[in-house]
């Protein structure tokens, strides 16, 4: 026999909201009020963070700041979904999402960083990179898209490149979304079964599970070499999409110093540690 639910008056009010009712209707005959309540709480927290992101963006515009955000992670780690939640309420005139396709023939003949330099933020702008120059640190060598010489040259140059752009005043944040092999396989299955999402699967995605250990080797070298005091990585466990989305927004709100503006309300603090193979979930 199922135990009766024991919700508080406040929780019952939340379950009576339009978003909660909509979700329960979508669940049909298998309604899970506790799951609905968790989602409603997540949406409320997300909305509060999005309001603070608006304040942050206004600070960026007001002071002609340049903010560059790198979202990295394995295929299906949730980078795109997190970017959509972070940008949902922002003024589209003052942010860009950059998800570059494979380089053209002309771009292949250029200095590797050149096409990324062209995408860096202008004064008063935030740029969200859905994958970045770190393609050459992991995806390209794993899949044979670059030579060993090109890979080693990148690894020798990337820290200096990032020092140059941050020395010029660009605020750079590097976030890695970490998921387990089992979770990636589950998400791939979901994508393949959903006709609205099948376009997301690529030949690279199809080989991701097979090449999991090779990805791990290159990923660990990337962290050990490019996690610097000046431009560190922050790693978020992303098996739970909602937790990862809130965590990355909270990290942005903490690290971009808009709270110092007396016209902008600040946010709480969040701890972070250096990357390691034992990833620690950043709580929200």
mmCIF file of C-alpha atoms in Angstrom:
data_model
loop_
_atom_site.group_PDB
_atom_site.id
_atom_site.type_symbol
_atom_site.label_atom_id
_atom_site.label_comp_id
_atom_site.label_asym_id
_atom_site.label_seq_id
_atom_site.Cartn_x
_atom_site.Cartn_y
_atom_site.Cartn_z
ATOM 1 C CA UNK A 1 0.000 0.000 0.000
ATOM 2 C CA UNK A 2 1.344 3.415 -0.969
ATOM 3 C CA UNK A 3 2.178 5.701 1.941
ATOM 4 C CA UNK A 4 0.096 8.920 1.973
ATOM 5 C CA UNK A 5 1.877 12.110 1.008
ATOM 6 C CA UNK A 6 2.472 14.596 3.803
ATOM 7 C CA UNK A 7 2.873 17.968 2.128
ATOM 8 C CA UNK A 8 3.034 21.280 3.954
ATOM 9 C CA UNK A 9 0.590 24.066 3.186
ATOM 10 C CA UNK A 10 3.313 25.867 1.215
ATOM 11 C CA UNK A 11 4.064 22.732 -0.828
ATOM 12 C CA UNK A 12 0.364 22.200 -1.552
ATOM 13 C CA UNK A 13 0.188 25.772 -2.829
ATOM 14 C CA UNK A 14 3.134 25.048 -5.130
ATOM 15 C CA UNK A 15 1.413 21.900 -6.429
ATOM 16 C CA UNK A 16 -1.627 24.028 -7.241
ATOM 17 C CA UNK A 17 0.397 26.261 -9.570
ATOM 18 C CA UNK A 18 -0.140 26.235 -13.333
ATOM 19 C CA UNK A 19 3.293 24.702 -14.060
ATOM 20 C CA UNK A 20 2.707 21.888 -11.553
ATOM 21 C CA UNK A 21 -0.759 21.121 -12.902
ATOM 22 C CA UNK A 22 0.599 21.063 -16.448
ATOM 23 C CA UNK A 23 3.326 18.599 -15.472
ATOM 24 C CA UNK A 24 0.852 16.334 -13.651
ATOM 25 C CA UNK A 25 -1.396 16.288 -16.720
ATOM 26 C CA UNK A 26 1.609 15.277 -18.834
ATOM 27 C CA UNK A 27 2.314 12.393 -16.452
ATOM 28 C CA UNK A 28 -1.126 10.924 -17.145
ATOM 29 C CA UNK A 29 -1.962 7.918 -14.970
ATOM 30 C CA UNK A 30 1.484 7.857 -13.340
ATOM 31 C CA UNK A 31 1.484 11.113 -11.392
ATOM 32 C CA UNK A 32 4.393 11.563 -8.989
ATOM 33 C CA UNK A 33 3.605 14.618 -6.833
ATOM 34 C CA UNK A 34 7.048 14.557 -5.169
ATOM 35 C CA UNK A 35 8.771 14.736 -8.564
ATOM 36 C CA UNK A 36 6.422 17.531 -9.622
ATOM 37 C CA UNK A 37 7.197 19.437 -6.415
ATOM 38 C CA UNK A 38 10.949 19.096 -7.004
ATOM 39 C CA UNK A 39 10.537 20.463 -10.520
ATOM 40 C CA UNK A 40 8.425 23.402 -9.328
ATOM 41 C CA UNK A 41 11.078 24.263 -6.728
ATOM 42 C CA UNK A 42 13.768 24.009 -9.418
ATOM 43 C CA UNK A 43 11.838 26.348 -11.712
ATOM 44 C CA UNK A 44 11.375 28.875 -8.914
ATOM 45 C CA UNK A 45 15.092 28.812 -8.058
ATOM 46 C CA UNK A 46 15.994 29.043 -11.736
ATOM 47 C CA UNK A 47 13.749 32.055 -12.187
ATOM 48 C CA UNK A 48 15.485 33.807 -9.280
ATOM 49 C CA UNK A 49 18.917 33.101 -10.758
ATOM 50 C CA UNK A 50 17.763 34.305 -14.185
ATOM 51 C CA UNK A 51 16.648 37.599 -12.614
ATOM 52 C CA UNK A 52 20.137 38.009 -11.166
ATOM 53 C CA UNK A 53 21.656 37.219 -14.567
ATOM 54 C CA UNK A 54 19.686 40.168 -15.927
ATOM 55 C CA UNK A 55 21.367 42.372 -13.299
ATOM 56 C CA UNK A 56 24.723 40.911 -14.294
ATOM 57 C CA UNK A 57 24.064 41.633 -17.964
ATOM 58 C CA UNK A 58 23.066 45.206 -17.179
ATOM 59 C CA UNK A 59 26.382 45.625 -15.346
ATOM 60 C CA UNK A 60 28.230 44.235 -18.389
ATOM 61 C CA UNK A 61 26.421 46.701 -20.663
ATOM 62 C CA UNK A 62 26.804 49.679 -18.313
ATOM 63 C CA UNK A 63 30.555 49.217 -17.857
ATOM 64 C CA UNK A 64 31.397 47.885 -21.362
ATOM 65 C CA UNK A 65 32.658 44.629 -19.877
ATOM 66 C CA UNK A 66 33.484 41.565 -21.972
ATOM 67 C CA UNK A 67 32.485 38.146 -20.616
ATOM 68 C CA UNK A 68 33.533 34.898 -22.288
ATOM 69 C CA UNK A 69 31.985 31.655 -20.993
ATOM 70 C CA UNK A 70 33.249 28.247 -22.149
ATOM 71 C CA UNK A 71 30.852 25.301 -21.769
ATOM 72 C CA UNK A 72 32.732 22.051 -22.302
ATOM 73 C CA UNK A 73 31.916 18.385 -21.714
ATOM 74 C CA UNK A 74 31.294 15.085 -23.416
ATOM 75 C CA UNK A 75 28.577 14.656 -26.005
ATOM 76 C CA UNK A 76 25.090 14.808 -24.420
ATOM 77 C CA UNK A 77 26.481 16.299 -21.195
ATOM 78 C CA UNK A 78 23.856 19.060 -21.202
ATOM 79 C CA UNK A 79 25.907 22.054 -22.325
ATOM 80 C CA UNK A 80 23.296 23.388 -24.739
ATOM 81 C CA UNK A 81 20.439 23.008 -22.277
ATOM 82 C CA UNK A 82 22.375 24.870 -19.595
ATOM 83 C CA UNK A 83 23.157 27.705 -22.006
ATOM 84 C CA UNK A 84 19.481 27.980 -22.963
ATOM 85 C CA UNK A 85 18.463 28.343 -19.307
ATOM 86 C CA UNK A 86 21.206 30.875 -18.624
ATOM 87 C CA UNK A 87 20.292 33.068 -21.606
ATOM 88 C CA UNK A 88 16.514 32.635 -21.532
ATOM 89 C CA UNK A 89 15.718 36.023 -19.938
ATOM 90 C CA UNK A 90 18.691 38.011 -21.227
ATOM 91 C CA UNK A 91 18.555 40.838 -23.751
ATOM 92 C CA UNK A 92 19.450 39.100 -27.052
ATOM 93 C CA UNK A 93 21.169 42.236 -28.333
ATOM 94 C CA UNK A 94 23.931 41.879 -25.772
ATOM 95 C CA UNK A 95 24.815 38.197 -25.768
ATOM 96 C CA UNK A 96 25.759 35.588 -28.350
ATOM 97 C CA UNK A 97 25.836 31.791 -28.323
ATOM 98 C CA UNK A 98 28.721 30.432 -30.388
ATOM 99 C CA UNK A 99 28.615 26.818 -31.577
ATOM 100 C CA UNK A 100 31.008 26.697 -34.504
ATOM 101 C CA UNK A 101 30.692 23.978 -37.172
ATOM 102 C CA UNK A 102 33.725 22.098 -38.468
ATOM 103 C CA UNK A 103 36.277 24.491 -39.968
ATOM 104 C CA UNK A 104 36.128 25.418 -43.646
ATOM 105 C CA UNK A 105 39.020 24.757 -45.981
ATOM 106 C CA UNK A 106 40.130 28.360 -45.542
ATOM 107 C CA UNK A 107 39.922 28.148 -41.747
ATOM 108 C CA UNK A 108 41.991 24.970 -41.741
ATOM 109 C CA UNK A 109 44.817 27.005 -43.263
ATOM 110 C CA UNK A 110 44.632 29.694 -40.568
ATOM 111 C CA UNK A 111 46.203 29.864 -37.123
ATOM 112 C CA UNK A 112 44.026 27.568 -35.021
ATOM 113 C CA UNK A 113 42.823 30.248 -32.600
ATOM 114 C CA UNK A 114 41.966 32.715 -35.359
ATOM 115 C CA UNK A 115 38.331 31.796 -35.893
ATOM 116 C CA UNK A 116 37.743 31.822 -32.139
ATOM 117 C CA UNK A 117 39.326 35.258 -31.775
ATOM 118 C CA UNK A 118 36.739 36.526 -34.261
ATOM 119 C CA UNK A 119 33.995 35.349 -31.865
ATOM 120 C CA UNK A 120 35.314 36.897 -28.643
ATOM 121 C CA UNK A 121 32.959 39.346 -26.880
ATOM 122 C CA UNK A 122 32.720 42.986 -27.831
ATOM 123 C CA UNK A 123 32.404 45.689 -25.135
ATOM 124 C CA UNK A 124 29.075 45.288 -23.316
ATOM 125 C CA UNK A 125 28.605 41.711 -24.488
ATOM 126 C CA UNK A 126 28.522 38.169 -23.099
ATOM 127 C CA UNK A 127 29.496 35.227 -25.319
ATOM 128 C CA UNK A 128 28.564 31.635 -24.474
ATOM 129 C CA UNK A 129 30.730 29.059 -26.268
ATOM 130 C CA UNK A 130 28.969 25.708 -26.733
ATOM 131 C CA UNK A 131 32.338 23.998 -27.157
ATOM 132 C CA UNK A 132 35.347 26.177 -27.795
ATOM 133 C CA UNK A 133 39.010 26.072 -28.755
ATOM 134 C CA UNK A 134 39.244 23.086 -26.409
ATOM 135 C CA UNK A 135 37.931 20.930 -29.242
ATOM 136 C CA UNK A 136 41.604 20.535 -30.106
ATOM 137 C CA UNK A 137 42.394 19.302 -26.599
ATOM 138 C CA UNK A 138 39.970 16.352 -26.667
ATOM 139 C CA UNK A 139 37.499 15.879 -29.550
ATOM 140 C CA UNK A 140 39.939 16.430 -32.408
ATOM 141 C CA UNK A 141 42.794 14.164 -31.272
ATOM 142 C CA UNK A 142 40.411 11.422 -30.119
ATOM 143 C CA UNK A 143 38.677 11.327 -33.498
ATOM 144 C CA UNK A 144 41.757 11.902 -35.654
ATOM 145 C CA UNK A 145 40.723 15.399 -36.774
ATOM 146 C CA UNK A 146 44.164 16.874 -36.069
ATOM 147 C CA UNK A 147 47.751 15.662 -36.183
ATOM 148 C CA UNK A 148 49.872 14.944 -33.124
ATOM 149 C CA UNK A 149 51.958 17.997 -33.988
ATOM 150 C CA UNK A 150 48.855 20.240 -34.136
ATOM 151 C CA UNK A 151 47.656 18.867 -30.815
ATOM 152 C CA UNK A 152 50.985 19.424 -29.077
ATOM 153 C CA UNK A 153 51.261 22.949 -30.496
ATOM 154 C CA UNK A 154 47.807 23.749 -29.139
ATOM 155 C CA UNK A 155 48.692 22.464 -25.691
ATOM 156 C CA UNK A 156 51.860 24.548 -25.727
ATOM 157 C CA UNK A 157 50.025 27.735 -26.742
ATOM 158 C CA UNK A 158 46.604 27.638 -25.072
ATOM 159 C CA UNK A 159 47.582 28.959 -21.645
ATOM 160 C CA UNK A 160 49.444 31.895 -23.194
ATOM 161 C CA UNK A 161 46.476 32.573 -25.478
ATOM 162 C CA UNK A 162 44.104 32.701 -22.500
ATOM 163 C CA UNK A 163 46.524 34.906 -20.567
ATOM 164 C CA UNK A 164 46.536 37.358 -23.480
ATOM 165 C CA UNK A 165 42.764 37.700 -23.647
ATOM 166 C CA UNK A 166 42.313 37.975 -19.877
ATOM 167 C CA UNK A 167 45.209 40.449 -19.624
ATOM 168 C CA UNK A 168 43.247 42.583 -22.077
ATOM 169 C CA UNK A 169 40.302 42.632 -19.665
ATOM 170 C CA UNK A 170 38.086 39.799 -20.920
ATOM 171 C CA UNK A 171 36.443 37.860 -18.079
ATOM 172 C CA UNK A 172 36.962 34.164 -18.917
ATOM 173 C CA UNK A 173 35.132 31.300 -17.193
ATOM 174 C CA UNK A 174 35.770 27.651 -18.102
ATOM 175 C CA UNK A 175 33.146 25.091 -17.045
ATOM 176 C CA UNK A 176 33.189 21.346 -17.720
ATOM 177 C CA UNK A 177 30.007 19.229 -17.480
ATOM 178 C CA UNK A 178 30.904 15.737 -16.268
ATOM 179 C CA UNK A 179 28.578 12.769 -16.820
ATOM 180 C CA UNK A 180 29.039 9.024 -16.371
ATOM 181 C CA UNK A 181 29.316 6.571 -19.234
ATOM 182 C CA UNK A 182 25.977 5.031 -18.257
ATOM 183 C CA UNK A 183 24.228 8.398 -18.245
ATOM 184 C CA UNK A 184 25.644 9.285 -21.662
ATOM 185 C CA UNK A 185 24.363 5.984 -23.099
ATOM 186 C CA UNK A 186 20.912 6.636 -21.606
ATOM 187 C CA UNK A 187 20.787 10.135 -23.108
ATOM 188 C CA UNK A 188 21.881 8.854 -26.508
ATOM 189 C CA UNK A 189 19.021 6.333 -26.416
ATOM 190 C CA UNK A 190 16.563 9.091 -25.506
ATOM 191 C CA UNK A 191 17.815 11.254 -28.369
ATOM 192 C CA UNK A 192 17.531 8.435 -30.915
ATOM 193 C CA UNK A 193 13.970 7.633 -29.807
ATOM 194 C CA UNK A 194 12.790 11.251 -29.988
ATOM 195 C CA UNK A 195 12.087 12.432 -33.562
ATOM 196 C CA UNK A 196 12.512 16.045 -32.427
ATOM 197 C CA UNK A 197 16.028 15.376 -31.124
ATOM 198 C CA UNK A 198 17.511 12.876 -33.581
ATOM 199 C CA UNK A 199 19.283 15.674 -35.429
ATOM 200 C CA UNK A 200 21.573 16.015 -32.411
ATOM 201 C CA UNK A 201 23.289 12.685 -33.115
ATOM 202 C CA UNK A 202 26.393 12.890 -35.283
ATOM 203 C CA UNK A 203 29.005 10.352 -36.419
ATOM 204 C CA UNK A 204 31.211 11.649 -33.580
ATOM 205 C CA UNK A 205 28.420 10.966 -31.073
ATOM 206 C CA UNK A 206 27.979 7.453 -32.431
ATOM 207 C CA UNK A 207 31.583 6.614 -31.494
ATOM 208 C CA UNK A 208 31.599 8.374 -28.127
ATOM 209 C CA UNK A 209 30.826 5.290 -26.047
ATOM 210 C CA UNK A 210 33.390 3.171 -27.876
ATOM 211 C CA UNK A 211 36.063 5.847 -27.364
ATOM 212 C CA UNK A 212 35.083 6.674 -23.765
ATOM 213 C CA UNK A 213 38.443 5.739 -22.204
ATOM 214 C CA UNK A 214 40.415 7.622 -24.856
ATOM 215 C CA UNK A 215 38.298 10.712 -24.219
ATOM 216 C CA UNK A 216 39.060 10.340 -20.512
ATOM 217 C CA UNK A 217 42.828 10.224 -21.109
ATOM 218 C CA UNK A 218 42.813 13.428 -23.163
ATOM 219 C CA UNK A 219 40.372 15.129 -20.805
ATOM 220 C CA UNK A 220 42.602 14.459 -17.795
ATOM 221 C CA UNK A 221 45.653 15.811 -19.613
ATOM 222 C CA UNK A 222 43.652 18.913 -20.558
ATOM 223 C CA UNK A 223 42.763 19.548 -16.914
ATOM 224 C CA UNK A 224 46.269 18.940 -15.594
ATOM 225 C CA UNK A 225 47.828 21.293 -18.156
ATOM 226 C CA UNK A 226 45.224 24.067 -18.530
ATOM 227 C CA UNK A 227 43.836 24.395 -14.982
ATOM 228 C CA UNK A 228 45.807 27.476 -13.927
ATOM 229 C CA UNK A 229 45.511 29.877 -11.009
ATOM 230 C CA UNK A 230 44.533 32.643 -13.400
ATOM 231 C CA UNK A 231 42.159 30.666 -15.641
ATOM 232 C CA UNK A 232 40.929 27.617 -13.691
ATOM 233 C CA UNK A 233 38.436 24.960 -14.668
ATOM 234 C CA UNK A 234 35.284 24.325 -12.673
ATOM 235 C CA UNK A 235 33.871 20.813 -13.051
ATOM 236 C CA UNK A 236 30.204 20.105 -12.410
ATOM 237 C CA UNK A 237 28.725 16.628 -12.111
ATOM 238 C CA UNK A 238 25.932 16.787 -14.655
ATOM 239 C CA UNK A 239 24.043 13.484 -14.352
ATOM 240 C CA UNK A 240 21.171 15.534 -12.911
ATOM 241 C CA UNK A 241 20.516 18.219 -15.486
ATOM 242 C CA UNK A 242 18.543 20.512 -13.194
ATOM 243 C CA UNK A 243 21.258 20.545 -10.525
ATOM 244 C CA UNK A 244 23.977 21.203 -13.117
ATOM 245 C CA UNK A 245 22.005 24.073 -14.678
ATOM 246 C CA UNK A 246 21.542 25.818 -11.358
ATOM 247 C CA UNK A 247 25.167 25.206 -10.391
ATOM 248 C CA UNK A 248 26.618 26.722 -13.546
ATOM 249 C CA UNK A 249 24.439 29.837 -13.276
ATOM 250 C CA UNK A 250 25.380 30.210 -9.621
ATOM 251 C CA UNK A 251 29.042 29.943 -10.593
ATOM 252 C CA UNK A 252 28.652 32.690 -13.217
ATOM 253 C CA UNK A 253 26.884 34.940 -10.705
ATOM 254 C CA UNK A 254 29.692 34.409 -8.203
ATOM 255 C CA UNK A 255 32.661 34.847 -10.518
ATOM 256 C CA UNK A 256 31.555 37.845 -12.599
ATOM 257 C CA UNK A 257 32.100 40.769 -10.177
ATOM 258 C CA UNK A 258 28.868 42.618 -10.877
ATOM 259 C CA UNK A 259 28.000 42.527 -7.155
ATOM 260 C CA UNK A 260 30.525 45.322 -6.568
ATOM 261 C CA UNK A 261 28.212 47.737 -8.357
ATOM 262 C CA UNK A 262 26.077 49.493 -5.689
ATOM 263 C CA UNK A 263 23.173 49.558 -8.154
ATOM 264 C CA UNK A 264 23.159 45.760 -8.470
ATOM 265 C CA UNK A 265 22.088 43.340 -5.763
ATOM 266 C CA UNK A 266 24.719 40.675 -4.981
ATOM 267 C CA UNK A 267 24.368 36.915 -4.557
ATOM 268 C CA UNK A 268 25.671 34.326 -2.104
ATOM 269 C CA UNK A 269 28.998 32.560 -2.240
ATOM 270 C CA UNK A 270 29.951 29.201 -3.674
ATOM 271 C CA UNK A 271 33.070 27.149 -3.097
ATOM 272 C CA UNK A 272 35.135 25.553 -5.815
ATOM 273 C CA UNK A 273 38.163 23.307 -5.878
ATOM 274 C CA UNK A 274 40.739 22.205 -8.425
ATOM 275 C CA UNK A 275 39.782 19.518 -10.946
ATOM 276 C CA UNK A 276 40.511 15.906 -10.096
ATOM 277 C CA UNK A 277 39.399 12.445 -11.110
ATOM 278 C CA UNK A 278 37.162 12.423 -8.011
ATOM 279 C CA UNK A 279 34.718 15.097 -9.055
ATOM 280 C CA UNK A 280 32.784 16.799 -6.287
ATOM 281 C CA UNK A 281 29.217 17.965 -6.947
ATOM 282 C CA UNK A 282 28.807 21.655 -6.380
ATOM 283 C CA UNK A 283 25.630 22.021 -4.380
ATOM 284 C CA UNK A 284 23.066 24.727 -5.068
#
